[in-house]
XYZ file of C-alpha atoms in Angstrom:
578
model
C 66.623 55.746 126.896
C 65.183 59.036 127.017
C 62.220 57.972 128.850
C 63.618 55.675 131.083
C 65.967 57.708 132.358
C 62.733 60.434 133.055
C 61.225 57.639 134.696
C 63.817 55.854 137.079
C 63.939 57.773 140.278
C 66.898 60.256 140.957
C 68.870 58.977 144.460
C 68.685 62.176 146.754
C 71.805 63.898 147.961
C 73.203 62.614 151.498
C 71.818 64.864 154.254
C 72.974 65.784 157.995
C 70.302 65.808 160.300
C 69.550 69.302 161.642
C 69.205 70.168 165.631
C 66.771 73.054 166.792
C 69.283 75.408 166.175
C 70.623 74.234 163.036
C 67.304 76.613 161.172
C 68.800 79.566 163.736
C 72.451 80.710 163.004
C 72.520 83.361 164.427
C 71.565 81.740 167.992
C 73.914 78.494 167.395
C 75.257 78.037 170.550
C 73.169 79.641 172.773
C 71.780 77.242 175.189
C 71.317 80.505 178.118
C 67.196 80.666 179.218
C 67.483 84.192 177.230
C 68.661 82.102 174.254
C 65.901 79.686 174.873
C 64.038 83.102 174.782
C 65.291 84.259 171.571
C 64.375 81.244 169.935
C 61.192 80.903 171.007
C 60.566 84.721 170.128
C 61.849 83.983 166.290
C 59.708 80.665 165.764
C 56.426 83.029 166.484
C 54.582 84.139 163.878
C 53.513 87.606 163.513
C 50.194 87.064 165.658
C 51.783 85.428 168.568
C 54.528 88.458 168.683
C 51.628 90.743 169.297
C 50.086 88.592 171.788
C 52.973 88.135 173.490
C 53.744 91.953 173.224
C 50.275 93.104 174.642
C 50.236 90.652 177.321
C 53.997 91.779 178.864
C 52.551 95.171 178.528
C 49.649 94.739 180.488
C 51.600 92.382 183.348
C 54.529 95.450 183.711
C 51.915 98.408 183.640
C 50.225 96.494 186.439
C 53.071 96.275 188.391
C 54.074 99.872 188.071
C 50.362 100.487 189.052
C 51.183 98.225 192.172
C 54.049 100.087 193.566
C 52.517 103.457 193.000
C 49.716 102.420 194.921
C 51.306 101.399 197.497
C 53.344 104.397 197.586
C 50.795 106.742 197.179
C 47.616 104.950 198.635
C 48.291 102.130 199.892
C 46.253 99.090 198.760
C 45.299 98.189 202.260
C 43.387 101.034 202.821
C 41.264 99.924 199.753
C 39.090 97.553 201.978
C 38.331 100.527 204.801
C 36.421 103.328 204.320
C 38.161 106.221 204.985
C 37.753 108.176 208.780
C 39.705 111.922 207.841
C 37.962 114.361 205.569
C 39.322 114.321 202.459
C 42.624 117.359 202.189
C 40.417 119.632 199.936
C 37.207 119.481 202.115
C 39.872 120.375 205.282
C 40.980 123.366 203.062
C 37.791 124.127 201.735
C 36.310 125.348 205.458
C 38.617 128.892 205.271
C 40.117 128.491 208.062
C 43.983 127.934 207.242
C 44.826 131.787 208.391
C 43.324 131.498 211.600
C 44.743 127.928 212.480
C 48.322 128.950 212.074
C 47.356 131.347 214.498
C 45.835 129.425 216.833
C 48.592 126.421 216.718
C 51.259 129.203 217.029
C 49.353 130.060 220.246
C 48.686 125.944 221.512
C 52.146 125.853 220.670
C 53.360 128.870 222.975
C 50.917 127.533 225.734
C 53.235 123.912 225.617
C 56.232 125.878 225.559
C 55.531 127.786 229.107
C 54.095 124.686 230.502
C 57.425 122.329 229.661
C 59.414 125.763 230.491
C 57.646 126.232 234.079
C 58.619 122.135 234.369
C 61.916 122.544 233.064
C 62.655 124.814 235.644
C 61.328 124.144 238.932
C 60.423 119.975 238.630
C 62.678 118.533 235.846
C 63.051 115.249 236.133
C 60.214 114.739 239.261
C 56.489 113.717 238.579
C 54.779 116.667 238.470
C 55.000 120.739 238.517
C 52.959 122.433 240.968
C 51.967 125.470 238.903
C 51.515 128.130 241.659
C 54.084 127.943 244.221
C 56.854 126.792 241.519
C 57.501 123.357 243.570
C 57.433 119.755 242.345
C 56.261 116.483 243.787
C 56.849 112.876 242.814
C 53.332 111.580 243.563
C 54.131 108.631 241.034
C 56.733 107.026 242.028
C 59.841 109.435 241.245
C 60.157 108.489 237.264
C 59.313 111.826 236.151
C 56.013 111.325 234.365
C 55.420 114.728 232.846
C 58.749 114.380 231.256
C 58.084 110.923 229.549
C 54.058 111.818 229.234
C 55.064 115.379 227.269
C 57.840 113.937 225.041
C 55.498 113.054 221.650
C 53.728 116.287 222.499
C 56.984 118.405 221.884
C 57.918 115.668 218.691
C 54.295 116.312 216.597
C 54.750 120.561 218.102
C 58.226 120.285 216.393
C 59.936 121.303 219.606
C 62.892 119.389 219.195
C 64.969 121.448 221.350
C 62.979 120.388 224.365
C 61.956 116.706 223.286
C 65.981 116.308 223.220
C 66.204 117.810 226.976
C 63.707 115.481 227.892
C 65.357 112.138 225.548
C 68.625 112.867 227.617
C 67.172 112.885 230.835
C 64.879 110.031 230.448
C 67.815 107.368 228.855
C 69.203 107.542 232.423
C 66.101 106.835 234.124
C 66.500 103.181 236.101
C 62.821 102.021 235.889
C 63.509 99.309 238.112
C 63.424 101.597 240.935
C 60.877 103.928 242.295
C 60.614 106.139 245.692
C 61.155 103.342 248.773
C 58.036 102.370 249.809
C 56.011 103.269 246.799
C 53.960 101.220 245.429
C 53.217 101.805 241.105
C 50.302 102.413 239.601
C 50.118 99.365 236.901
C 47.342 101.323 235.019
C 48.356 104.488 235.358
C 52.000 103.881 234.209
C 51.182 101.569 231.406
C 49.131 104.409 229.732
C 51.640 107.505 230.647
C 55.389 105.629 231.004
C 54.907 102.879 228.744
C 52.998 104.291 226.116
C 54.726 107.335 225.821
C 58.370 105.802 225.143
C 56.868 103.748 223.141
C 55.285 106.887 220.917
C 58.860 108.625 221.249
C 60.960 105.797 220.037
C 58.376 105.305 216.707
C 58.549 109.322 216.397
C 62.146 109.375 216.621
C 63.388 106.071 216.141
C 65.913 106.286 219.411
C 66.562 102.831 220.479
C 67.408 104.032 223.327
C 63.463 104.841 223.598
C 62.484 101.361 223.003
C 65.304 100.139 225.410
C 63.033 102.205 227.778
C 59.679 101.387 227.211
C 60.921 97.523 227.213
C 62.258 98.351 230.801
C 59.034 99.703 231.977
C 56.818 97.109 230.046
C 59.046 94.329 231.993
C 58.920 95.829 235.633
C 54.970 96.301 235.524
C 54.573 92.683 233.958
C 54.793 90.683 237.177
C 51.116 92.584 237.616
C 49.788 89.565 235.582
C 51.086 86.971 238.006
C 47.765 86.045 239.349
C 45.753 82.922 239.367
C 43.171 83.975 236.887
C 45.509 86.890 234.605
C 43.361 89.680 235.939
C 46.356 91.796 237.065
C 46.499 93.518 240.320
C 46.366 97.243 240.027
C 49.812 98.039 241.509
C 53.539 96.660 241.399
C 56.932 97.073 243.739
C 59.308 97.614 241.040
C 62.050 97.789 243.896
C 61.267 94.037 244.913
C 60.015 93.126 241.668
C 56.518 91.885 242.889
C 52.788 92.905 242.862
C 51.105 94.087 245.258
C 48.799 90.940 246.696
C 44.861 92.272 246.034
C 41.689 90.823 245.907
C 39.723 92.875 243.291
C 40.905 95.844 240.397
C 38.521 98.280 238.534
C 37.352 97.574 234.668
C 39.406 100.360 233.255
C 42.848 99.538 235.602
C 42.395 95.532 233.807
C 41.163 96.733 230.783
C 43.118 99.382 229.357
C 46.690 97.784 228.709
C 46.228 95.556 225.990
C 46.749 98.554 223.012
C 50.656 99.191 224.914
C 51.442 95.803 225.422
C 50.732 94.704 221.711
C 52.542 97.545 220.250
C 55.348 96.764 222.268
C 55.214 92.860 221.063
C 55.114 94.266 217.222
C 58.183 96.508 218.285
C 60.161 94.151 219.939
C 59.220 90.851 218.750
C 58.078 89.405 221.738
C 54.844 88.029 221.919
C 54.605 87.244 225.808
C 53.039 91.194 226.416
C 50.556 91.128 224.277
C 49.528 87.472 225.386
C 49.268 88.607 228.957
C 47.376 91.754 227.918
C 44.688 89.496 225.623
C 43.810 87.050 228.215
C 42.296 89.779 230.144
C 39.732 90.663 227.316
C 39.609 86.606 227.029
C 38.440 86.264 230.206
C 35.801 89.335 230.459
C 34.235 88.552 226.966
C 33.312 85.334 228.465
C 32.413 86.813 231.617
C 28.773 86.704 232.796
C 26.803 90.417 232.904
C 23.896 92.039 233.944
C 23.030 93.223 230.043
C 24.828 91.886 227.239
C 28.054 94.341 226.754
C 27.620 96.232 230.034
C 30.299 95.590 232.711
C 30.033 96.411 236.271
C 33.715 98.178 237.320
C 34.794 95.924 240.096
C 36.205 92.494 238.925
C 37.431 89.786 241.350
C 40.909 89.094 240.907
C 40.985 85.103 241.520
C 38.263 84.340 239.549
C 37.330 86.770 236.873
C 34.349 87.324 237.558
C 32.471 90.867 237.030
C 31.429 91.501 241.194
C 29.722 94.930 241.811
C 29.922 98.405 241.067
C 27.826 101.048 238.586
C 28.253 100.555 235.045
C 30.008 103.321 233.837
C 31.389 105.323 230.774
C 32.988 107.462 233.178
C 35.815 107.038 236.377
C 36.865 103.464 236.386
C 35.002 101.980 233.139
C 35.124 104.367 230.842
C 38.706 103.213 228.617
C 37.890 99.767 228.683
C 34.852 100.539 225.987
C 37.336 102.509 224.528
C 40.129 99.979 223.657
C 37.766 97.821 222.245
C 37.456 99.647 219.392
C 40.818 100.797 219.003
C 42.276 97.382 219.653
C 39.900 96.525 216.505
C 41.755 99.550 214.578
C 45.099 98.952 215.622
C 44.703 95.010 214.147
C 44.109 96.654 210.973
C 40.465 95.927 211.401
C 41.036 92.053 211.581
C 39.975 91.248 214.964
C 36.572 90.589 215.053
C 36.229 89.755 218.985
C 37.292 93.291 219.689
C 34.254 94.854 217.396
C 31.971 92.244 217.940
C 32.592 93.363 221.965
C 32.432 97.022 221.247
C 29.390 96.586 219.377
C 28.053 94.886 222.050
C 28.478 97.901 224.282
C 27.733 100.321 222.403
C 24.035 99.246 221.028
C 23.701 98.433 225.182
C 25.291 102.170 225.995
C 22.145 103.454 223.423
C 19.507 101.609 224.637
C 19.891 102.097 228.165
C 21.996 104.897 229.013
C 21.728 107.376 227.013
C 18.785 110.510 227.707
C 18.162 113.607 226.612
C 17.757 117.161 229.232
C 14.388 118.268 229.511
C 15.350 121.653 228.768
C 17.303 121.521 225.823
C 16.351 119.060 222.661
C 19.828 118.962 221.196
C 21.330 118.240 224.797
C 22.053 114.364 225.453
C 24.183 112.600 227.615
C 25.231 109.251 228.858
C 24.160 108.291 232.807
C 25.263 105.833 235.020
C 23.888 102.235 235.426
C 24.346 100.230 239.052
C 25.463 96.777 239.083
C 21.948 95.178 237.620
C 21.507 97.288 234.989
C 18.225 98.397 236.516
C 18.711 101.797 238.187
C 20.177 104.934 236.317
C 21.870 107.716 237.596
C 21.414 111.632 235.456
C 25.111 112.197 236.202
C 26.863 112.944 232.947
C 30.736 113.218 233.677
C 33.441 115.247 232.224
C 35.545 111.910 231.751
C 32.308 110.678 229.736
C 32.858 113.368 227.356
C 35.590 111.295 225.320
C 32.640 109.156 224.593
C 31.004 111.443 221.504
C 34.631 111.195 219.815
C 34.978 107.239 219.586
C 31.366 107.366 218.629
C 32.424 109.146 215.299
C 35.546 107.247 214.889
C 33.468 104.048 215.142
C 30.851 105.338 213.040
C 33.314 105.814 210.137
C 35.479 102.354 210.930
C 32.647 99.948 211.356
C 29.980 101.945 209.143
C 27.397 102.967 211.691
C 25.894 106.557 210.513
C 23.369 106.967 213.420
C 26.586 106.646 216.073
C 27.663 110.006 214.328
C 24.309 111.730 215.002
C 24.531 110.625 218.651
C 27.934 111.920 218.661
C 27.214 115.660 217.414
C 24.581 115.542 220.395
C 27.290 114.323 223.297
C 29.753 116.714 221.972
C 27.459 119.887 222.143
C 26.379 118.417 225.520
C 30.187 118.131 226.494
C 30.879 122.050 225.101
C 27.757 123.378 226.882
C 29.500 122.111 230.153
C 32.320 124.816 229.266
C 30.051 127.132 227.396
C 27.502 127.856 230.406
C 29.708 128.591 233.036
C 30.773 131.877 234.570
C 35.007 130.865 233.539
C 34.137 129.162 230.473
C 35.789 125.782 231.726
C 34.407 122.597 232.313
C 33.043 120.990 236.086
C 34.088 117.681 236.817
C 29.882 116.529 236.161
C 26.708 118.157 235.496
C 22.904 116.896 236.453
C 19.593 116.565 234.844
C 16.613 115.788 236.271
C 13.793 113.372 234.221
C 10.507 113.933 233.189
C 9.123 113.301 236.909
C 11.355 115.931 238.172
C 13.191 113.332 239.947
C 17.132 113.756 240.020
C 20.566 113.858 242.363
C 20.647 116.626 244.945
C 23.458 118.780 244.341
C 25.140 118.571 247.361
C 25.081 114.672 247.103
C 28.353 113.787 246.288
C 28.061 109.554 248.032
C 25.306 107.925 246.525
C 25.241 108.616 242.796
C 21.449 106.405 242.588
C 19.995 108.542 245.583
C 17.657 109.930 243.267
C 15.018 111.801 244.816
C 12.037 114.635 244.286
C 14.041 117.862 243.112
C 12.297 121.336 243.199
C 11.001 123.384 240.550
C 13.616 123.998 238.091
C 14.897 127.733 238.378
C 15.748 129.711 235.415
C 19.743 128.556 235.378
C 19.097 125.184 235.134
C 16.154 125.751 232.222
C 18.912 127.931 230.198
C 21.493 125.545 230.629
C 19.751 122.201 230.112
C 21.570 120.962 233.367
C 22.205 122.143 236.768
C 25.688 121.497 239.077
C 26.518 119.178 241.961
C 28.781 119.276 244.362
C 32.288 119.373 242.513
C 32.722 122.379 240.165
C 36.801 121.749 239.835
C 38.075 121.871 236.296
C 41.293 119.496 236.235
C 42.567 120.375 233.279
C 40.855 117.623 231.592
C 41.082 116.482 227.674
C 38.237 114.633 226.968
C 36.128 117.458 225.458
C 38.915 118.709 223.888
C 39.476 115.018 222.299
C 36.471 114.578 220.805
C 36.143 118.141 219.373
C 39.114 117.399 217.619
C 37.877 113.709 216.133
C 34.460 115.482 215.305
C 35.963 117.747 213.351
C 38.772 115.288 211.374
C 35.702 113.305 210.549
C 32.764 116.233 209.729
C 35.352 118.958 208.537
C 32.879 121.117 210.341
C 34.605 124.728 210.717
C 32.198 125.087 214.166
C 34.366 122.732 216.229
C 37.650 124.802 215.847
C 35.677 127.997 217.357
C 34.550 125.772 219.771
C 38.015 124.169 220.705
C 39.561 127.990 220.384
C 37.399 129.177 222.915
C 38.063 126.328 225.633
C 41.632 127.116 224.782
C 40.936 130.611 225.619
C 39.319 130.096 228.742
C 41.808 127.581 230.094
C 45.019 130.205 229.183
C 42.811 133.208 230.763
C 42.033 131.460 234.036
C 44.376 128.620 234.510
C 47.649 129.994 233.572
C 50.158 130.894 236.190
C 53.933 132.212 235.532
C 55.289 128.613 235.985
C 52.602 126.992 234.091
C 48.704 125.770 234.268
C 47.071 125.110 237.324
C 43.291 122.775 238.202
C 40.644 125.141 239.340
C 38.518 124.481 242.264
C 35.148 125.842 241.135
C 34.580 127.137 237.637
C 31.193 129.518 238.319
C 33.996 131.312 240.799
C 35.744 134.196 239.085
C 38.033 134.711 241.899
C 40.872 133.634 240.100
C 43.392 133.658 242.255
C 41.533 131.631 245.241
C 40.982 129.238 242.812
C 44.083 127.851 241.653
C 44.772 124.591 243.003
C 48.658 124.284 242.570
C 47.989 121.182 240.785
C 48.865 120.596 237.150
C 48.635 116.980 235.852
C 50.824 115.372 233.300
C 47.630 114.591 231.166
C 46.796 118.351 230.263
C 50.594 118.289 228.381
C 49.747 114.842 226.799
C 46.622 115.114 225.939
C 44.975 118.392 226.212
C 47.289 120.682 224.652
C 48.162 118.251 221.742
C 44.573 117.650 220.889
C 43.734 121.381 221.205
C 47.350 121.673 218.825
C 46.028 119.005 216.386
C 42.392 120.426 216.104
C 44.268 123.351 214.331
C 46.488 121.196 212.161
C 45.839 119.743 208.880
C 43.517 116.667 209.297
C 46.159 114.503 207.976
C 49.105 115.465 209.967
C 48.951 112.551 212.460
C 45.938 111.406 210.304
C 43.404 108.730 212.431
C 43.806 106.696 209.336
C 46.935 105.912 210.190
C 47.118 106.706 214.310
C 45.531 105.657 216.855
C 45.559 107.193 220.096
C 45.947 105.139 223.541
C 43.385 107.010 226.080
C 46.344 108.982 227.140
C 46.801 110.419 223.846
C 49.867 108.563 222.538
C 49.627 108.175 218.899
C 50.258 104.597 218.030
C 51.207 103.655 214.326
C 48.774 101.137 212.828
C 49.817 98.429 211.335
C 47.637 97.862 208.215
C 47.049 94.738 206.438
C 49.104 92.949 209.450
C 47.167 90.161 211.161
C 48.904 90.524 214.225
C 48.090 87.357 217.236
């Protein structure tokens, strides 16, 4: 019995069938995704726990690592080399003591120049400097007021940017003096632009209000059978002015305002209109591949006559290529591909060196076939050297910034040589043949003929001067100074910019402000004065002169870029704007 009962099997006790949770107690009843969790976490063995640990680790220390970076540096910036020198290197030169000085004193300068306005021509165009008058040469909207307003924003003169805000929210931009006739170029760069540059500084609305009215009232300069606009509008009637042809820079030198004020308002119909002009001249035939004669035939596009020019009427079109390219957040290849274009063109057939003075180059003048060159190197040229280095650093082309250093000492000898220290309108040279412009030629800027033997001026100098000797208060030297110096943290192009500084407050300034000067080898100061100042030398010369002096990154040009009338417009990185 014994054995059989070992032998015969032993029925099992009745069971219950266990769910997933059944093995769990302590997570019966928790059907929640962090239950789900739970359970999953608990069925791991001691190997997959770690795994699991290490691998959460890694995933939240990366995105900690994210946000920082985009805090800190953001991760755009990661696929652009960078165009300031680095903080340390800008406090590395010595120079901090002396800047604060010299700001202080840029500062002081924009002070008595919006003071002089502020009291004899608020709210009309423009000062005039010596006999403490006003005029309202542009229409009556009161362009120094809207042209200075960023100017007092980056000086931190808030006071006065708010006397100007006040005035300039009341402005009707739909009207203008009766009879007038506006500038579409002009006020695109100056009106436009600088609300624009106001509103993003200050974030008014009632800025942006603004600049949309002005951006709306110039637009019906686009109503043409081609889009080549004309170059001037009726606001009061609301129509352009019917014209058959408009310079390069007048077409050309829109597109950077209109697409910032798309991105700001949401409307893509300004930058559209703006685009199709740089459409339409890429594909346009020219005498040299890149090089664009300045007169362009409204109806059908097409490039007509003219010199080729880096100077009056061409010169911002080269310009906005490239900062159309750096305003994209360097995504727009048509716009570097174009200033490329021009550029290795500009070196190859413009650009010679004095026969006096090895270091000394500058850019000429082409005529309309590319053939004949003019040895007239302009004071408007002399923004050229600066978007040399700030395309050498953007698109990586070293040898730019050699040719740069060279234009820029050209463009400071201009000041440096003369009996005021200030700057003609052009300067001369003459080529290896002696051949050259006469001086008192002031018509024919390819009427180049046998000069005489060089005297001893004109072997010191590297140059000699033509007919116009007025200093206009211009920027462009001061411009690039400023961008050679963000990008070579070279100490010499503060002294340089401090002593055009000095010469413009010694000879220009006037109790109500600063005032053009007719010939600058004259030191008969007061015969000199022209009763002229223009709303430029508050927008752009004293604010790069102010910003040459400031720490590279305040208004950094990694994160600015400046229209050619020295608004500051934020770029938009990593934004593939159409």
């Amino acid at each position: 019995d014994a054995e059989a009962n070992r032998r015969s099997p032993v029925s099992p006790e009745p069971t219950i069938p266990l769910s997933d949770q059944d093995g769990f107690p302590l997570l019966q009843g928790e059907r929640t995704l962090r239950g789900r969790l739970r359970t999953g976490w608990y069925r791991m063995d001691r190997i997959g726990r770690l795994t699991t640990s290490l691998v959460m680790l890694i995933l939240g220390g990366a995105l900690v690592a994210r946000v920082l970076v985009e805090l800190f540096c953001p991760y755009d910036y990661w696929h652009n080399p960078h165009v300031t020198v680095p903080p340390k290197l800008d406090e590395d030169n010595h120079t901090k003591h002396t800047d604060k000085e010299r700001r202080d004193a840029v500062r002081d300068a924009m002070r008595h120049a919006w003071g002089g306005y502020h009291t004899y021509a608020f709210g009309h165009d423009e000062l005039l400097p010596v006999s403490n008058k006003s005029n309202n040469r542009w229409g009556g909207w009161g362009v120094t007021l809207i042209d200075a307003l960023d100017t007092l924003y980056i000086m931190e003169l808030y006071d006065e940017f708010n006397q100007g805000v006040t005035h300039v929210v009341n402005v009707d931009f739909s009207k203008a003096t009766p009879g007038y006739t506006t500038p579409f170029f002009e006020m695109v760069i100056r009106a436009l632009a600088g609300l624009l540059t106001a509103y993003e500084m200050s974030l008014d609305r009632r800025l942006l209000t603004k600049a949309q009215q002005v951006g709306d009232v110039l637009m019906p300069a686009f109503n043409t059978s081609s889009g080549i606009p004309y170059p001037r509008v009726n606001v009061n009637t609301g129509v352009a002015v019917r014209a058959s042809s408009v310079c390069l820079a007048e077409a050309g030198t829109v597109q950077l305002e209109y697409w910032k004020l798309s991105d700001l308002t949401g409307n893509p119909a300004y930058h559209q209109a703006a685009q199709r002009v740089v459409d339409i001249l890429d594909q346009a035939e020219k005498p040299h591949k890149g090089l664009y004669p300045i007169w362009i035939d409204i109806n059908s596009g097409r490039l007509t006559s003219g010199q080729i020019t880096f100077g009056a009427q061409g010169d911002s079109w080269y310009e906005y290529m490239l900062k159309q390219y750096i305003y994209s957040g360097r995504t727009h290849d048509q716009h570097r591909r174009m200033y490329e274009e021009s550029i290795d063109s500009m070196k190859q057939k413009m650009v010679k060196r004095s026969e006096f003075d090895e270091q000394m180059y500058y850019v000429g003048d082409l005529d309309s076939t590319a053939e004949k060159f003019s040895p007239k190197f302009q004071h408007l040229t002399c923004f050229v050297p600066g978007m040399l280095a700030l395309g050498s650093k953007t698109l990586n082309r070293p040898d730019d910034l050699v040719l740069a250093k060279q234009l820029t000492y050209t463009c400071f000898q201009m000041y440096n040589q003369t009996a005021t220290g200030l700057g003609p309108e052009y300067v001369l040279f003459r080529d290896s043949s002696n051949k050259g412009l006469l001086p008192t030629n002031h018509k024919d800027d390819f009427d180049v003929q046998d000069l005489p033997k060089a005297d001893s001026s004109e072997m010191s100098n590297g140059y000699y001067l033509g007919y116009d000797r007025s200093y206009l208060l211009r920027p462009e030297t001061a411009e690039s100074i400023m961008i050679l110096y963000r990008i070579t943290g070279d100490a010499m192009y503060k002294d340089w910019g401090w002593q055009i500084f000095r010469a413009i407050s010694e000879w220009t300034k006037t109790p109500a402000g600063f005032s053009s000067y007719q010939d600058v080898m004259s030191t008969k100061r007061q015969q000199q004065l022209t009763d002229s100042m223009e709303s430029f030398f508050l927008a752009e010369t004293l604010k790069y002169l102010y910003l040459l002096f400031s720490p590279a990154d305040y208004y950094s040009l990694d994160d600015y870029v400046f229209n050619t009338e020295a608004h500051p417009f934020k770029i938009q990185h990593g934004h593939d704007r159409s």
